Amino acid sequence: MNIIIMGAGRLARHLAMTLYENGHQINMIESSFEAAEKFASEMEGIRVIHGDGTDLATLRKANIQETDCYIALSGLDEDNLIGCQIAKQVFRVRRCCARVNHPRNRHVYEQVGIDLVYSSTDIMVDLIEQDIDFDGMRILYNIPGTAENIVELRLSPNSKAVGKALMDYTFPGNSRVVLLSREDGAKTEVPVGSTVMAANDRMLVICVEAEYNDLYKKLVKP
């Protein structure tokens, strides 16, 4: 996959190296000449371009016409927003992702159709709240375009679900188990109705936020 990353901060560099090591072709755009020059000498295999990630000529230099994903990670929300808009509306890039530095701007990003928007502040707040409120259960992912989330939990030995098949146990609301890993880690499986739950199974459950508390009380800390 061809990917453009705007910005060359610590997060952008780490992401670029990880994606490159996973076989993707990476073009980075950095507005500071000194930083671009430094990173180009350090990041073998990754093309670093000095320029403005919202500038048409710079984007063409970064081969945006052949890009599958544009990722905006600069420290300025307005640049991230404009960069994604240009990539999506002018060059028809299939997927655009952006960091929101100020959470209050998140709704603006979402309104213009950016595919993936993340706020490090919101993520940190969510992690802290989850750790405080739901020790032993954590929210992994919000499924785009839905109110559903993927939640990871470990089944308590005291839960009434232990020893029961999935089809014989009533889960809160419409929540459902989509992946299950046994305690010894030897087997991970996509469960079916006849799958029997065991103490300390690690589960991935799809649910809505309103079901968190019931899941926690019935499965994690009964």
Coordinates of C-alpha atoms in Angstrom, one line a residue:
M1 CA 0.0 0.0 0.0
N2 CA 1.2 3.5 -0.8
I3 CA 0.9 5.9 2.1
I4 CA 1.6 9.6 2.7
I5 CA 2.3 10.8 6.2
M6 CA 2.2 14.5 6.8
G7 CA 4.4 15.5 9.7
A8 CA 7.6 14.0 11.1
G9 CA 7.2 14.2 14.8
R10 CA 7.9 11.2 17.1
L11 CA 4.5 9.6 16.4
A12 CA 4.8 10.1 12.7
R13 CA 8.3 8.6 12.6
H14 CA 7.4 5.6 14.6
L15 CA 4.3 5.0 12.5
A16 CA 6.3 5.4 9.3
M17 CA 8.9 2.9 10.4
T18 CA 6.3 0.4 11.6
L19 CA 4.3 0.6 8.3
Y20 CA 7.5 0.4 6.2
E21 CA 8.6 -2.7 8.1
N22 CA 5.2 -4.2 7.4
G23 CA 5.8 -3.8 3.6
H24 CA 4.1 -0.5 2.8
Q25 CA 5.6 2.2 0.7
I26 CA 5.9 5.4 2.7
N27 CA 6.3 9.1 1.6
M28 CA 6.7 11.6 4.5
I29 CA 6.1 15.3 4.1
E30 CA 7.8 17.7 6.6
S31 CA 7.6 21.5 6.6
S32 CA 11.0 22.0 8.4
F33 CA 13.9 21.7 6.0
E34 CA 16.3 20.8 8.8
A35 CA 14.0 18.2 10.2
A36 CA 13.3 16.7 6.7
E37 CA 17.0 16.5 6.0
K38 CA 17.7 14.9 9.3
F39 CA 14.9 12.3 9.1
A40 CA 15.8 11.5 5.4
S41 CA 19.3 10.5 6.5
E42 CA 18.0 8.4 9.5
M43 CA 15.0 6.6 7.9
E44 CA 16.4 4.3 5.3
G45 CA 13.9 3.1 2.8
I46 CA 11.4 5.9 3.6
R47 CA 11.2 8.9 1.3
V48 CA 11.1 12.3 3.1
I49 CA 10.0 15.4 1.3
H50 CA 10.5 18.9 2.4
G51 CA 7.3 20.9 1.9
D52 CA 3.8 21.7 2.9
G53 CA 1.5 18.7 3.2
T54 CA -1.5 20.9 2.0
D55 CA 0.3 22.2 -1.1
L56 CA -0.8 20.6 -4.4
A57 CA 2.7 20.6 -5.9
T58 CA 4.2 19.0 -2.8
L59 CA 1.5 16.4 -2.7
R60 CA 2.1 15.5 -6.4
K61 CA 5.8 15.3 -5.6
A62 CA 4.9 12.7 -2.9
N63 CA 3.0 10.7 -5.6
I64 CA -0.4 11.4 -4.2
Q65 CA -2.0 10.2 -7.4
E66 CA -0.8 6.7 -6.5
T67 CA -1.6 7.0 -2.8
D68 CA -4.0 4.7 -1.0
C69 CA -3.9 6.4 2.3
Y70 CA -3.1 9.9 3.5
I71 CA -2.3 10.3 7.2
A72 CA -2.2 13.8 8.7
L73 CA -0.1 14.0 11.9
S74 CA 1.0 17.6 12.1
G75 CA 0.7 19.7 15.3
L76 CA -1.8 22.0 13.6
D77 CA -5.4 20.9 13.4
E78 CA -6.2 23.3 10.5
D79 CA -3.3 21.8 8.4
N80 CA -4.5 18.2 9.2
L81 CA -8.0 19.1 8.2
I82 CA -7.1 20.9 5.0
G83 CA -4.6 18.2 4.0
C84 CA -7.2 15.4 4.3
Q85 CA -9.8 17.5 2.4
I86 CA -7.4 18.1 -0.5
A87 CA -6.3 14.4 -0.5
K88 CA -9.9 13.2 -0.5
Q89 CA -11.7 15.8 -2.7
V90 CA -9.0 16.8 -5.2
F91 CA -7.0 13.6 -5.5
R92 CA -9.7 11.0 -4.5
V93 CA -7.4 9.3 -2.1
R94 CA -9.4 6.3 -0.8
R95 CA -8.7 6.6 2.9
C96 CA -7.7 9.7 5.0
C97 CA -6.8 9.7 8.6
A98 CA -6.0 12.6 10.9
R99 CA -4.9 13.4 14.5
V100 CA -6.9 16.0 16.4
N101 CA -4.7 18.0 18.7
H102 CA -7.6 19.7 20.4
P103 CA -10.6 17.4 21.1
R104 CA -13.1 20.2 20.6
N105 CA -12.3 20.1 16.9
R106 CA -13.1 16.4 16.4
H107 CA -16.6 17.0 15.2
V108 CA -15.4 19.3 12.4
Y109 CA -13.1 16.5 11.1
E110 CA -15.9 14.0 11.2
Q111 CA -18.4 16.4 9.5
V112 CA -16.2 16.7 6.4
G113 CA -15.9 12.9 6.0
I114 CA -12.4 12.1 7.2
D115 CA -12.3 8.3 7.5
L116 CA -10.5 7.9 10.8
V117 CA -10.1 10.7 13.4
Y118 CA -8.2 10.2 16.7
S119 CA -7.5 12.4 19.6
S120 CA -4.6 11.3 22.0
T121 CA -6.3 13.3 24.7
D122 CA -9.6 11.4 24.3
I123 CA -7.8 8.1 24.1
M124 CA -5.9 8.8 27.4
V125 CA -9.1 9.9 29.1
D126 CA -10.9 6.7 27.9
L127 CA -8.1 4.5 29.1
I128 CA -8.0 6.0 32.5
E129 CA -11.8 5.8 32.9
Q130 CA -11.8 2.2 31.8
D131 CA -9.0 1.3 34.2
I132 CA -10.8 2.9 37.1
D133 CA -14.4 1.8 36.3
F134 CA -13.8 -1.6 34.6
D135 CA -10.7 -3.2 35.9
G136 CA -10.3 -6.4 33.9
M137 CA -12.2 -5.2 30.9
R138 CA -11.1 -2.7 28.2
I139 CA -12.5 -1.1 25.1
L140 CA -10.4 -1.8 22.1
Y141 CA -12.1 -0.3 19.1
N142 CA -15.2 1.7 18.0
I143 CA -16.7 0.2 14.8
P144 CA -16.9 3.2 12.4
G145 CA -20.4 4.3 11.5
T146 CA -22.0 2.4 14.4
A147 CA -22.5 2.7 18.2
E148 CA -20.9 -0.7 18.7
N149 CA -17.5 -1.3 20.2
I150 CA -15.1 -4.2 20.5
V151 CA -14.4 -5.0 24.2
E152 CA -11.8 -7.3 25.6
L153 CA -12.5 -9.1 28.9
R154 CA -11.3 -12.1 30.9
L155 CA -14.1 -14.5 32.1
S156 CA -14.2 -14.7 35.8
P157 CA -14.1 -18.2 37.4
N158 CA -17.1 -17.0 39.5
S159 CA -19.3 -16.1 36.5
K160 CA -22.4 -18.1 35.8
A161 CA -21.2 -18.2 32.1
V162 CA -18.4 -20.7 33.0
G163 CA -19.2 -24.1 31.7
K164 CA -22.0 -23.0 29.5
A165 CA -22.2 -23.0 25.7
L166 CA -22.6 -19.6 24.1
M167 CA -26.1 -20.5 22.8
D168 CA -27.2 -21.5 26.3
Y169 CA -26.1 -18.2 28.0
T170 CA -28.0 -15.0 27.8
F171 CA -25.6 -12.1 27.2
P172 CA -26.6 -8.5 28.1
G173 CA -28.6 -6.8 25.3
N174 CA -27.3 -7.7 21.8
S175 CA -23.7 -8.2 22.9
R176 CA -22.0 -11.2 21.3
V177 CA -18.6 -13.0 21.5
V178 CA -16.6 -12.8 18.3
L179 CA -13.2 -14.2 19.3
L180 CA -12.1 -16.4 22.2
S181 CA -8.6 -17.3 23.5
R182 CA -8.1 -20.0 26.1
E183 CA -6.2 -19.3 29.3
D184 CA -3.1 -21.2 28.2
G185 CA -3.0 -19.2 25.0
A186 CA -2.6 -22.4 22.9
K187 CA -5.8 -21.8 21.0
T188 CA -7.7 -18.8 19.7
E189 CA -11.0 -19.5 17.9
V190 CA -14.0 -17.8 16.3
P191 CA -16.7 -19.3 18.6
V192 CA -19.9 -20.9 17.5
G193 CA -23.1 -21.6 19.5
S194 CA -21.8 -24.9 20.9
T195 CA -18.5 -23.4 22.1
V196 CA -18.3 -23.9 25.9
M197 CA -16.9 -21.0 27.9
A198 CA -14.2 -21.7 30.5
A199 CA -12.8 -19.8 33.5
N200 CA -10.2 -17.2 32.5
D201 CA -11.1 -17.3 28.8
R202 CA -10.1 -14.1 27.1
M203 CA -13.0 -12.8 25.0
L204 CA -13.6 -10.1 22.4
V205 CA -17.2 -9.0 22.6
I206 CA -19.1 -6.6 20.3
C207 CA -21.5 -4.4 22.4
V208 CA -22.7 -0.9 22.9
E209 CA -21.6 1.3 25.7
A210 CA -24.9 0.8 27.6
E211 CA -24.0 -2.9 28.0
Y212 CA -20.6 -2.3 29.6
N213 CA -21.8 -2.4 33.1
D214 CA -23.8 -5.6 32.8
L215 CA -21.0 -7.3 31.0
Y216 CA -18.6 -6.3 33.7
K217 CA -20.9 -7.5 36.5
K218 CA -21.9 -10.8 34.9
L219 CA -18.6 -11.8 33.3
V220 CA -15.7 -10.0 34.8
K221 CA -16.5 -9.1 38.4
P222 CA -19.7 -11.1 39.4

